[in-house]
PDB file of C-alpha atoms in Angstrom:
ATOM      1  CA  UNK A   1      73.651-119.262 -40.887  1.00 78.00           C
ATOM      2  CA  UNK A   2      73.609-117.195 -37.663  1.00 89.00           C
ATOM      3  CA  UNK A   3      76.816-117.161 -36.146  1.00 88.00           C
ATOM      4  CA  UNK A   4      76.711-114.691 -33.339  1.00 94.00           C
ATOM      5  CA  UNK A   5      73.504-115.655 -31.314  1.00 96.00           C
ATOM      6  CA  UNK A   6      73.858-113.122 -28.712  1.00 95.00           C
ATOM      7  CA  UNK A   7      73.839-110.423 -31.497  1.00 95.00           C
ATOM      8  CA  UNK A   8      70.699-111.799 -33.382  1.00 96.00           C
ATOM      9  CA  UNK A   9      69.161-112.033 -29.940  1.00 97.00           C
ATOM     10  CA  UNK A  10      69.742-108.209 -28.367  1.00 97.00           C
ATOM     11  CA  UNK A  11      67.205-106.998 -29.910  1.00 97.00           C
ATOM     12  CA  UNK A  12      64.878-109.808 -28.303  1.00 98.00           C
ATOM     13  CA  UNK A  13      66.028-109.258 -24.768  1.00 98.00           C
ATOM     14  CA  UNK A  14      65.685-105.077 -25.339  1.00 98.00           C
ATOM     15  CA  UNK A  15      62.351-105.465 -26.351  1.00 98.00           C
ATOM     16  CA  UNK A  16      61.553-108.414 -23.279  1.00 98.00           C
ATOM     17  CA  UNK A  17      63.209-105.847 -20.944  1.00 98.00           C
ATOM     18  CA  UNK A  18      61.012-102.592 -21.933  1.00 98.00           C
ATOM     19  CA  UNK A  19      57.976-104.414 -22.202  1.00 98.00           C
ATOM     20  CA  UNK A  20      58.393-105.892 -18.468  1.00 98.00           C
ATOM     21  CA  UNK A  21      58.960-101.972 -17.526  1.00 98.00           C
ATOM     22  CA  UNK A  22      55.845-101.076 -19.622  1.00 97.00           C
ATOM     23  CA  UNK A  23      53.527-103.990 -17.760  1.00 97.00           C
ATOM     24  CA  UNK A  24      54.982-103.024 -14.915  1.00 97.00           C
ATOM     25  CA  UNK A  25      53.509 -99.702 -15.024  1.00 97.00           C
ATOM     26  CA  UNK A  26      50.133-100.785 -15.127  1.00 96.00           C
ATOM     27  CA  UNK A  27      50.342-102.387 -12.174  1.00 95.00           C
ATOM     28  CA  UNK A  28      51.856 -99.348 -10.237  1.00 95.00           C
ATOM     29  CA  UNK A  29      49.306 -96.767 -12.170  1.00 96.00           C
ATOM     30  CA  UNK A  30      46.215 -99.208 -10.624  1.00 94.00           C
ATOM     31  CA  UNK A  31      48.218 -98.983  -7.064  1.00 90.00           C
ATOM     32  CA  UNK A  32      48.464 -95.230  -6.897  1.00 90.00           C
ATOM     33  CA  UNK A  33      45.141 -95.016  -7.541  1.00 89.00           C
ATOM     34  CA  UNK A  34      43.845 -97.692  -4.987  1.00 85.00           C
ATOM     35  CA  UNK A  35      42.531 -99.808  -7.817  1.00 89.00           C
ATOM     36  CA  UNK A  36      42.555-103.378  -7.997  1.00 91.00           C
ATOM     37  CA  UNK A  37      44.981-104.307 -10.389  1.00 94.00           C
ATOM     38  CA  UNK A  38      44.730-106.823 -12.909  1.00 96.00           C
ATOM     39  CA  UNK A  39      48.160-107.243 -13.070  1.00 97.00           C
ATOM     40  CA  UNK A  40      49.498-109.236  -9.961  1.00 96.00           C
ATOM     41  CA  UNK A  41      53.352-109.696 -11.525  1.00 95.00           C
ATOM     42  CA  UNK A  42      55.627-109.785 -14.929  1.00 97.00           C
ATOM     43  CA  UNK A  43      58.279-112.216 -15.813  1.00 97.00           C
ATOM     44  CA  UNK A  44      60.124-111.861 -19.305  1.00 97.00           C
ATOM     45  CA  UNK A  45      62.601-114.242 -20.625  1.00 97.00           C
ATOM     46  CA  UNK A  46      64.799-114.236 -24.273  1.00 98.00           C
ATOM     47  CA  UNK A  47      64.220-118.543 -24.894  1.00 97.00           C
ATOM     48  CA  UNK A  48      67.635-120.069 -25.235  1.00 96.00           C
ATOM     49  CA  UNK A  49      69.721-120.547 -28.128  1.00 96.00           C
ATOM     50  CA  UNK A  50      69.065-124.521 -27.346  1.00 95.00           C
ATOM     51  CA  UNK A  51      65.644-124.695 -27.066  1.00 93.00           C
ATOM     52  CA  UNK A  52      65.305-122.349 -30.335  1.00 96.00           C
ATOM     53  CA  UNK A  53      67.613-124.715 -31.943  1.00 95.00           C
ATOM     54  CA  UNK A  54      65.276-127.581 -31.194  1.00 92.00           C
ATOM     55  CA  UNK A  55      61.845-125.683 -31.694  1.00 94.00           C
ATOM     56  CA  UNK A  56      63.397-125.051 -35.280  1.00 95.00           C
ATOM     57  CA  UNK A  57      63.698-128.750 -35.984  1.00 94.00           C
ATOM     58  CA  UNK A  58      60.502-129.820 -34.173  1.00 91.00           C
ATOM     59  CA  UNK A  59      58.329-127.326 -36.468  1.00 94.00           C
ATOM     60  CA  UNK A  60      60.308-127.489 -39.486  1.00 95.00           C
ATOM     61  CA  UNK A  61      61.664-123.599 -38.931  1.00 96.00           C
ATOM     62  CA  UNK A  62      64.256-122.348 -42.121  1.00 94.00           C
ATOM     63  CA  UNK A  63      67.078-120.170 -40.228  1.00 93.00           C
ATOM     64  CA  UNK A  64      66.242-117.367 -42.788  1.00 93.00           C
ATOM     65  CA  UNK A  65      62.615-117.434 -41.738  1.00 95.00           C
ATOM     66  CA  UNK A  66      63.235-117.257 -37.959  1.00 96.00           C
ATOM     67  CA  UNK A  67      62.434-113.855 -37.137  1.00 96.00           C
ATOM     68  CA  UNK A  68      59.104-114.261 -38.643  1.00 95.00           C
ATOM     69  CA  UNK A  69      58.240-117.977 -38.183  1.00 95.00           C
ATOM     70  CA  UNK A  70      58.653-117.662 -34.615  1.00 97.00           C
ATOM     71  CA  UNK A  71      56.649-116.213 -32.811  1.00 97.00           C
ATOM     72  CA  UNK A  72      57.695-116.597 -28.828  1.00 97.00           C
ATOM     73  CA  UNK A  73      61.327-115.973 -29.135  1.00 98.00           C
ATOM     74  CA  UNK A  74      60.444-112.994 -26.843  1.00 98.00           C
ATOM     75  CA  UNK A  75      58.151-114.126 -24.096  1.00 98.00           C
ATOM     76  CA  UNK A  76      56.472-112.300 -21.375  1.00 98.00           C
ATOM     77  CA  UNK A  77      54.089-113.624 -18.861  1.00 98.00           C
ATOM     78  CA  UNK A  78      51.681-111.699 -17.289  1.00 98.00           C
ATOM     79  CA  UNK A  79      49.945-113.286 -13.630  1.00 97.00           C
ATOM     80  CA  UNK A  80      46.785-112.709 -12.273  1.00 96.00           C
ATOM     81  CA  UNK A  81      44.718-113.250  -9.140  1.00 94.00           C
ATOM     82  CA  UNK A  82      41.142-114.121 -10.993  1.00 94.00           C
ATOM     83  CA  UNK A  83      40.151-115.212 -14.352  1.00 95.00           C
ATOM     84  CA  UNK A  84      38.436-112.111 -14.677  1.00 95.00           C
ATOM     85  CA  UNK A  85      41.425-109.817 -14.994  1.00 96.00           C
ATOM     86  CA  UNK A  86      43.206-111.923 -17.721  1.00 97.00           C
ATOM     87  CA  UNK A  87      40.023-110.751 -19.809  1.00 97.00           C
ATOM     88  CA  UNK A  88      40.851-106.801 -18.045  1.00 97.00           C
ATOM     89  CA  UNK A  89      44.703-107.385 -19.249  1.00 98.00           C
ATOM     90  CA  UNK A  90      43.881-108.208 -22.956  1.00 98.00           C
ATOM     91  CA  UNK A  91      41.476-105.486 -23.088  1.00 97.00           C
ATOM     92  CA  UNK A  92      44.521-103.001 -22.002  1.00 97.00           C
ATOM     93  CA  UNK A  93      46.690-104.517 -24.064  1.00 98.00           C
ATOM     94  CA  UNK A  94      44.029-103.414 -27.237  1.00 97.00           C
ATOM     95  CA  UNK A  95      44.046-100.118 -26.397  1.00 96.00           C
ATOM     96  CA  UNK A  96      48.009 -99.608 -26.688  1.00 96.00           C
ATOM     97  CA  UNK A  97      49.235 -98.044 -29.437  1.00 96.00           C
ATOM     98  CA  UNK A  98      52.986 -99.298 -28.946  1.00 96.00           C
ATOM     99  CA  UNK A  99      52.492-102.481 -29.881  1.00 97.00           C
ATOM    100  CA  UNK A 100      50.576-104.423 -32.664  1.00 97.00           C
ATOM    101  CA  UNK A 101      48.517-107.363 -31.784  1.00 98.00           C
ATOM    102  CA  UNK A 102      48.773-110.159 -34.680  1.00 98.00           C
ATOM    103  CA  UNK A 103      47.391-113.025 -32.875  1.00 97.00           C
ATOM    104  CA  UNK A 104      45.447-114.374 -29.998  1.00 98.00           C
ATOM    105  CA  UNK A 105      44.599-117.554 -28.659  1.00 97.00           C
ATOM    106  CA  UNK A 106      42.272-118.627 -25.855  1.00 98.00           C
ATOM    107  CA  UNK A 107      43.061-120.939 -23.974  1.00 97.00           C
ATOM    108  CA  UNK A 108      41.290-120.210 -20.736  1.00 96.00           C
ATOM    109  CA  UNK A 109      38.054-120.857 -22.610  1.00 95.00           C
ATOM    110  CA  UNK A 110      38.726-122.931 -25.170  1.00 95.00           C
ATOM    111  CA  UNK A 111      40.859-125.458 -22.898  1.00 94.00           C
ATOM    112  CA  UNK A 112      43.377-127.866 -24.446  1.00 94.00           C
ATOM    113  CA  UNK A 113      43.172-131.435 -23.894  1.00 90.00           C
ATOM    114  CA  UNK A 114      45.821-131.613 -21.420  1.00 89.00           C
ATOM    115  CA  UNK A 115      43.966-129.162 -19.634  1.00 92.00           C
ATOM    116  CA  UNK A 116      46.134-126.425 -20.491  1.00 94.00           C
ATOM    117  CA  UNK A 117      44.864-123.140 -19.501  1.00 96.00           C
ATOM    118  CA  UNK A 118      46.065-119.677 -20.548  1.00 97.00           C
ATOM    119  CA  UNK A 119      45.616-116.650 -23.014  1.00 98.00           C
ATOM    120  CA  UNK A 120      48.251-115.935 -25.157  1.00 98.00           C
ATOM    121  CA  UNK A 121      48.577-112.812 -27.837  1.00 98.00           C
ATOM    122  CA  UNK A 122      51.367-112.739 -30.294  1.00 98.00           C
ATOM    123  CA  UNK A 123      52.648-108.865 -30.908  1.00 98.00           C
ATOM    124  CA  UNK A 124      54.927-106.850 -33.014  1.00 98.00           C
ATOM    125  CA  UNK A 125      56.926-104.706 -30.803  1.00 98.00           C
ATOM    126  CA  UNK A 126      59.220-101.818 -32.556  1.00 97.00           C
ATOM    127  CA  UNK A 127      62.742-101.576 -30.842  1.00 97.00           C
ATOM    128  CA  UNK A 128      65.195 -98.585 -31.609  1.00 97.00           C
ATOM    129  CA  UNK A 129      68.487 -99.972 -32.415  1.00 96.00           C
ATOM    130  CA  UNK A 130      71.536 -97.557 -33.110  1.00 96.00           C
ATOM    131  CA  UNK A 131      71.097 -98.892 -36.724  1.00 94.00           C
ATOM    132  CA  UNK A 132      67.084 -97.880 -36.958  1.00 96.00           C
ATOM    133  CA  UNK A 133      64.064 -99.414 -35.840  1.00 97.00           C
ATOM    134  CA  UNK A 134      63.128-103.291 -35.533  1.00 97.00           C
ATOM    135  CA  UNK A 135      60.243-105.044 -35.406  1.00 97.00           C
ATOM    136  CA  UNK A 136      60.081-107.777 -32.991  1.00 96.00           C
ATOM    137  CA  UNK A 137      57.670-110.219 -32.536  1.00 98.00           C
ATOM    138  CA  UNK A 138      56.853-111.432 -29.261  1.00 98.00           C
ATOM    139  CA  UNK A 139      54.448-113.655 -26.847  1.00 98.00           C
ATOM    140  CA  UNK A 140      52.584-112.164 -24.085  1.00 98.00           C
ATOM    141  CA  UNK A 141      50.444-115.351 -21.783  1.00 98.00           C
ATOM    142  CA  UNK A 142      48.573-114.193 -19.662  1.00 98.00           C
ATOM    143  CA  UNK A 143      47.564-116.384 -17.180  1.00 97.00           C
ATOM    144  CA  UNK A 144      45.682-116.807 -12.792  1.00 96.00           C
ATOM    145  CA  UNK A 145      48.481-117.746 -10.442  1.00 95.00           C
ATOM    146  CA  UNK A 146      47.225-121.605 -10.248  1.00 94.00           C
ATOM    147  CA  UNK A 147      46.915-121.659 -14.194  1.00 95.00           C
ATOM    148  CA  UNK A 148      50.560-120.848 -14.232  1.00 94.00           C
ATOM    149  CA  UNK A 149      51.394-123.516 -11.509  1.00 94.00           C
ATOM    150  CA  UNK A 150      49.857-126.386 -13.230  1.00 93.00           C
ATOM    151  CA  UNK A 151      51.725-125.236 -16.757  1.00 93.00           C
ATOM    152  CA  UNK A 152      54.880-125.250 -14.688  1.00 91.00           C
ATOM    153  CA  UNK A 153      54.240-128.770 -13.444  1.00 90.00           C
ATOM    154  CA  UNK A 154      53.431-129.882 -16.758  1.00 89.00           C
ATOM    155  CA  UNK A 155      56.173-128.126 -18.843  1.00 85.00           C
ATOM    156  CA  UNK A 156      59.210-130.073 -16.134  1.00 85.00           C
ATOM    157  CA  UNK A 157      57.101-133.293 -16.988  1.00 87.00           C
ATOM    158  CA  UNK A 158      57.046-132.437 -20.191  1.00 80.00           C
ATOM    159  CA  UNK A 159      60.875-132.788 -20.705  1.00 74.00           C
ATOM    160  CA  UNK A 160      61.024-135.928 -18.766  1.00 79.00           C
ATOM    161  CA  UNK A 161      58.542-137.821 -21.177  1.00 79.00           C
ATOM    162  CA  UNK A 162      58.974-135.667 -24.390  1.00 75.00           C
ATOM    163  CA  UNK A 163      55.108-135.098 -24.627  1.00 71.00           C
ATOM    164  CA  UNK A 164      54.590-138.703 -24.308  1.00 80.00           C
ATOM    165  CA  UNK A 165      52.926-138.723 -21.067  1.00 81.00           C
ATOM    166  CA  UNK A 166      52.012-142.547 -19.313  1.00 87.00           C
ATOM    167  CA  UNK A 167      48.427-142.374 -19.569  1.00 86.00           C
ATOM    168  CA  UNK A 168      47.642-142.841 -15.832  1.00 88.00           C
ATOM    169  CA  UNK A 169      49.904-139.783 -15.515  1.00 88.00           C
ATOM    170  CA  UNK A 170      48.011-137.707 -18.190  1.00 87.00           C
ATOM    171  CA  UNK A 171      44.890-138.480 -16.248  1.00 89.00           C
ATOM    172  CA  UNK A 172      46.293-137.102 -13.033  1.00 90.00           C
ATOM    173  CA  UNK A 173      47.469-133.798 -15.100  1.00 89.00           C
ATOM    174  CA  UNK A 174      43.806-133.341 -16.494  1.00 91.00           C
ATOM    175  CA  UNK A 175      42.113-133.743 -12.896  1.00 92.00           C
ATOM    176  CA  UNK A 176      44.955-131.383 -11.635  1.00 92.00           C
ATOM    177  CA  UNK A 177      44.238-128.817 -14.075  1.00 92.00           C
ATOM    178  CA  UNK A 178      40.423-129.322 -13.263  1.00 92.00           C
ATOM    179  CA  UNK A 179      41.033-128.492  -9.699  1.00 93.00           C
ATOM    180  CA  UNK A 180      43.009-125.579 -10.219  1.00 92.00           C
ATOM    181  CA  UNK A 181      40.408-124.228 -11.815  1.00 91.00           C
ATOM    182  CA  UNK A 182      37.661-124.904 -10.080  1.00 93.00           C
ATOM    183  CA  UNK A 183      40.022-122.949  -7.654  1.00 92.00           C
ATOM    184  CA  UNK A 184      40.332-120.157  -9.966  1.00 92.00           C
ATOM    185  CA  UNK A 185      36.310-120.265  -9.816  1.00 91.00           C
ATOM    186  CA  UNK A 186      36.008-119.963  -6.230  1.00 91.00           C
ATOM    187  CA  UNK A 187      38.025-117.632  -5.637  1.00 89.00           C
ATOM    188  CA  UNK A 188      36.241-115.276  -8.734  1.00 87.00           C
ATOM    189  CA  UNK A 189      33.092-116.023  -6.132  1.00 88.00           C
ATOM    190  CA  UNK A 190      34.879-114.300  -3.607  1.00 89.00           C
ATOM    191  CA  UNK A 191      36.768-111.863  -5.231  1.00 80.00           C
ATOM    192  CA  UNK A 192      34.974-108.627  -3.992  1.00 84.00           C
ATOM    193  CA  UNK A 193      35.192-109.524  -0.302  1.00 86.00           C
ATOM    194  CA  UNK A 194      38.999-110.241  -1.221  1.00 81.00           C
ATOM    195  CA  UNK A 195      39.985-106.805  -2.813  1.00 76.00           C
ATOM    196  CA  UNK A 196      37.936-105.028   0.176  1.00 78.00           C
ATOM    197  CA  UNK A 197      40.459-107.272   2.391  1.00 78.00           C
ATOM    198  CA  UNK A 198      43.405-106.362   0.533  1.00 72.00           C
ATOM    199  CA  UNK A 199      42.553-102.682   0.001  1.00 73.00           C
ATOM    200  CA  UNK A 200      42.202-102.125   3.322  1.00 74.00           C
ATOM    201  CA  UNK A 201      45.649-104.334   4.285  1.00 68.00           C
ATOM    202  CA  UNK A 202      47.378-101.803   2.019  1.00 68.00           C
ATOM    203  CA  UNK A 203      45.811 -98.831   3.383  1.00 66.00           C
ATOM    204  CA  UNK A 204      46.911 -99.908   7.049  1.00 68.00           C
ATOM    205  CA  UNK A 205      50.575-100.452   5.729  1.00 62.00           C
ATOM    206  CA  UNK A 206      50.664 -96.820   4.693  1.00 57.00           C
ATOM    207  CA  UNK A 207      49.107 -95.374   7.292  1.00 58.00           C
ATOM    208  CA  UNK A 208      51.260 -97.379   9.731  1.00 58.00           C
ATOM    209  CA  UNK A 209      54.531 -96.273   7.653  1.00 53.00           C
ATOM    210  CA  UNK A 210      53.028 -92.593   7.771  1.00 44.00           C
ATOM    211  CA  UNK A 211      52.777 -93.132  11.760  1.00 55.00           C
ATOM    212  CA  UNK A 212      56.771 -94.250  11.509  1.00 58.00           C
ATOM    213  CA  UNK A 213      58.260 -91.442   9.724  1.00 58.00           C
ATOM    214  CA  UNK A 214      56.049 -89.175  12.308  1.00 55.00           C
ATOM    215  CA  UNK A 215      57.552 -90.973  15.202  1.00 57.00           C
ATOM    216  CA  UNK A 216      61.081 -90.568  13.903  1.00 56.00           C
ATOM    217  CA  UNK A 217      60.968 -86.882  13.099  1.00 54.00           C
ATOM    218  CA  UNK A 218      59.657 -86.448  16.751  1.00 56.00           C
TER     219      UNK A 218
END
């Protein structure tokens, strides 16, 4: 039985808080070279002793087989402007070599019936630990900014009806999740015209903060 949660779960939150360094990187290394990045932010969170308490009993997870049997204890979340760069993000995520993929699911094509969209890849991530190395399993989702509002929506309703949604409401949820991607699919129409607009946005913030720091040393 585990007695001291917040020692079983250090090695969760180290490996939630290098990864959202890691990610994080990306993003600058695209910025620094006036790329578009794929990566628009990264949240990380260690899931609550309560809710792991209550996934265990909802899917029938043995304390002893926790570290294996679950795989999201460790969750990052990785948002996007278009669909297209969820597809850029999983293809950089292949090509590390300091984590393992073991699993992903697609969920941006293959939709759920709620109309749940999102991409999510399970991964073994090593942590070093004054007592050796650990493997840690953890979710990455990847996800467009309006993918991630609708799951938000849907997760708070979620705990009002326990998954049982009124089927006028489930309806709603569906068209909801319809529209934000139809949104998603506009703005992939656009998309060139709005990295031109944003590259040149950034451009005129530095050369404007250049300009400053010449007017103060004058």
């Amino acid at each position: 039985m585990i007695e001291d949660w917040q020692h079983f779960l250090l090695p969760y939150q180290q490996a939630v808080n290098e990864l959202k360094v890691k990610l994080r990187g990306i993003r600058k290394q695209f910025q620094d070279q006036t790329q578009h990045s794929p990566i628009e932010f990264v949240t990380g969170r260690v899931k609550p002793v309560d809710s792991i308490k209550e996934k265990m009993i909802r899917r029938h997870v043995q304390e002893d087989r926790l570290e294996q049997d679950m795989q999201d204890i460790a969750g990052l979340r990785i948002m996007c402007q278009f669909v297209e760069d969820i597809y850029k993000v999983v293809d950089l995520l292949r090509q590390r070599n300091d984590m393992t993929i073991l699993e992903e699911r697609d969920y941006v094509t293959n939709v759920k019936p709620s109309g749940y969209r999102s991409y999510h890849i399970v991964i073994e991530y090593p942590v070093q630990l004054i007592s050796g190395e650990k493997r840690i399993l953890a979710e990455i989702q990847v996800r467009t900014l309006a993918m991630n509002f609708w799951a938000t929506v849907e997760h708070s309703l979620n705990y009002k009806y326990q998954g049982e949604f009124p089927e006028e409401l489930s309806a709603r949820l569906q068209r909801a999740a319809e529209a934000a991607f139809k949104l998603d699919n506009e703005m992939s129409e656009i998309r060139e015209e709005i990295k031109e607009a944003q590259t040149l946005f950034s451009n005129r913030k530095s050369n404007d903060s250049v300009n400053n720091e010449d007017e103060l040393k004058e």
